[in-house]
CSV table of C-alpha atoms in Angstrom, one decimal:
chain,number,residue,atom,x,y,z
A,12,UNK,CA,92.9,100.6,78.4
A,13,UNK,CA,91.9,101.7,81.8
A,14,UNK,CA,91.1,98.6,83.9
A,15,UNK,CA,90.6,100.3,87.2
A,16,UNK,CA,91.3,98.8,90.7
A,17,UNK,CA,93.2,95.7,90.7
A,18,UNK,CA,92.8,92.8,93.4
A,19,UNK,CA,93.3,89.2,93.7
A,20,UNK,CA,90.1,87.1,94.4
A,21,UNK,CA,90.7,84.1,96.5
A,22,UNK,CA,88.5,81.1,96.9
A,23,UNK,CA,88.9,80.3,100.7
A,24,UNK,CA,87.7,77.4,102.7
A,25,UNK,CA,87.1,79.2,105.8
A,26,UNK,CA,86.4,82.9,105.7
A,27,UNK,CA,86.9,83.7,109.4
A,28,UNK,CA,90.4,81.9,109.4
A,29,UNK,CA,91.4,83.7,106.2
A,30,UNK,CA,90.4,87.0,107.6
A,31,UNK,CA,92.4,86.3,110.9
A,32,UNK,CA,95.4,85.3,108.8
A,33,UNK,CA,95.3,88.5,106.4
A,34,UNK,CA,94.6,90.7,109.7
A,35,UNK,CA,98.0,89.3,110.7
A,36,UNK,CA,99.7,90.5,107.4
A,37,UNK,CA,98.4,94.0,108.2
A,38,UNK,CA,95.2,93.8,106.1
A,39,UNK,CA,91.9,95.3,107.3
A,40,UNK,CA,88.3,94.7,106.0
A,41,UNK,CA,87.2,97.5,103.8
A,42,UNK,CA,84.2,95.9,102.2
A,43,UNK,CA,82.1,92.7,102.0
A,44,UNK,CA,80.3,91.0,104.8
A,45,UNK,CA,80.9,87.8,106.6
A,46,UNK,CA,77.1,86.8,106.4
A,47,UNK,CA,77.3,87.0,102.5
A,48,UNK,CA,80.7,85.0,102.5
A,49,UNK,CA,83.1,87.5,101.2
A,50,UNK,CA,85.2,90.2,102.5
A,51,UNK,CA,87.5,92.6,100.7
A,52,UNK,CA,90.8,93.2,102.6
A,53,UNK,CA,93.1,96.1,102.1
A,54,UNK,CA,96.9,96.9,103.1
A,55,UNK,CA,97.9,100.2,101.7
A,56,UNK,CA,96.9,100.2,97.9
A,57,UNK,CA,96.8,96.2,97.8
A,58,UNK,CA,93.5,94.5,97.7
A,59,UNK,CA,92.6,90.9,98.5
A,60,UNK,CA,89.2,89.5,98.1
A,61,UNK,CA,88.2,86.5,100.2
A,62,UNK,CA,85.4,84.5,98.8
A,63,UNK,CA,83.9,81.3,100.6
A,64,UNK,CA,81.9,78.9,98.3
A,65,UNK,CA,81.3,81.5,95.7
A,66,UNK,CA,83.6,80.2,92.8
A,67,UNK,CA,86.2,77.5,92.0
A,68,UNK,CA,89.9,78.7,92.0
A,69,UNK,CA,91.6,82.2,92.3
A,70,UNK,CA,91.3,85.0,90.0
A,71,UNK,CA,92.7,88.2,89.0
A,72,UNK,CA,90.0,91.0,89.2
A,73,UNK,CA,89.7,94.5,87.8
A,74,UNK,CA,87.0,97.0,88.4
A,75,UNK,CA,86.6,99.7,85.9
A,76,UNK,CA,85.3,102.9,87.3
A,77,UNK,CA,86.9,102.4,90.8
A,78,UNK,CA,90.2,103.2,92.4
A,79,UNK,CA,91.6,101.0,95.1
A,80,UNK,CA,89.5,102.7,97.8
A,81,UNK,CA,86.2,101.7,95.8
A,82,UNK,CA,85.7,105.4,94.9
A,83,UNK,CA,84.5,106.4,91.5
A,84,UNK,CA,86.9,107.4,89.0
A,85,UNK,CA,86.1,110.6,87.0
A,86,UNK,CA,87.1,108.9,83.7
A,87,UNK,CA,87.0,105.2,82.9
A,88,UNK,CA,86.8,102.6,80.1
A,89,UNK,CA,83.5,100.9,80.2
A,90,UNK,CA,83.6,97.0,80.5
A,91,UNK,CA,81.8,96.9,76.9
A,92,UNK,CA,84.6,99.2,75.3
A,93,UNK,CA,87.2,96.8,77.0
A,94,UNK,CA,85.3,93.8,75.6
A,95,UNK,CA,85.3,95.3,72.2
A,96,UNK,CA,89.1,96.0,72.2
A,97,UNK,CA,89.7,92.5,73.4
A,98,UNK,CA,87.5,90.8,70.7
A,99,UNK,CA,89.3,92.9,68.1
A,100,UNK,CA,92.5,91.6,69.2
A,101,UNK,CA,91.4,88.1,69.1
A,102,UNK,CA,91.1,87.5,73.0
A,103,UNK,CA,88.5,84.7,73.7
A,104,UNK,CA,86.1,85.6,76.5
A,105,UNK,CA,84.7,83.0,78.8
A,106,UNK,CA,81.7,85.3,79.6
A,107,UNK,CA,80.7,88.2,77.6
A,108,UNK,CA,79.1,91.4,78.5
A,109,UNK,CA,75.7,92.5,77.1
A,110,UNK,CA,76.6,95.2,74.6
A,111,UNK,CA,73.1,96.5,74.5
A,112,UNK,CA,73.1,97.6,78.2
A,113,UNK,CA,74.9,100.1,80.3
A,114,UNK,CA,76.1,100.4,83.9
A,115,UNK,CA,77.2,97.3,86.0
A,116,UNK,CA,78.4,94.3,84.0
A,117,UNK,CA,81.4,91.9,83.8
A,118,UNK,CA,83.4,89.7,81.6
A,119,UNK,CA,85.5,86.6,82.3
A,120,UNK,CA,88.4,85.4,80.4
A,121,UNK,CA,91.6,83.5,80.9
A,122,UNK,CA,95.3,84.2,80.3
A,123,UNK,CA,97.4,81.8,78.2
A,124,UNK,CA,98.1,79.7,81.3
A,125,UNK,CA,94.4,79.4,82.1
A,126,UNK,CA,94.4,81.9,84.9
A,127,UNK,CA,91.0,83.3,85.2
A,128,UNK,CA,90.6,87.2,85.0
A,129,UNK,CA,87.4,88.9,85.9
A,130,UNK,CA,86.7,92.5,84.7
A,131,UNK,CA,83.8,93.6,86.9
A,132,UNK,CA,82.2,97.1,86.6
A,133,UNK,CA,79.9,98.1,89.4
A,134,UNK,CA,78.5,101.3,88.0
């Protein structure tokens, strides 16, 4: 299964303070916007999403169809195909994708320890 770009999405209390902190670690903003309360920070091939007041807790995020530079991949597994594989393997979904659609869609699931995983396809 090709899950695409990987990042960790952090629920932060103060976006500016978090941005400043991650910049001190060598990260730079590559996406998002302060006015919309989120930034995507990058250091090499490492991505950290900072989200203020958008969701509870932290989660692992995968973006089918994108590489770590948010560039389209020529070949990728659609989130609906990933969902089908997960269901066939008895993985419970917290939120399923609409299998009658195409294009952008997402699913949520939890690992055995309750860690949230978002598989978020943007195209």
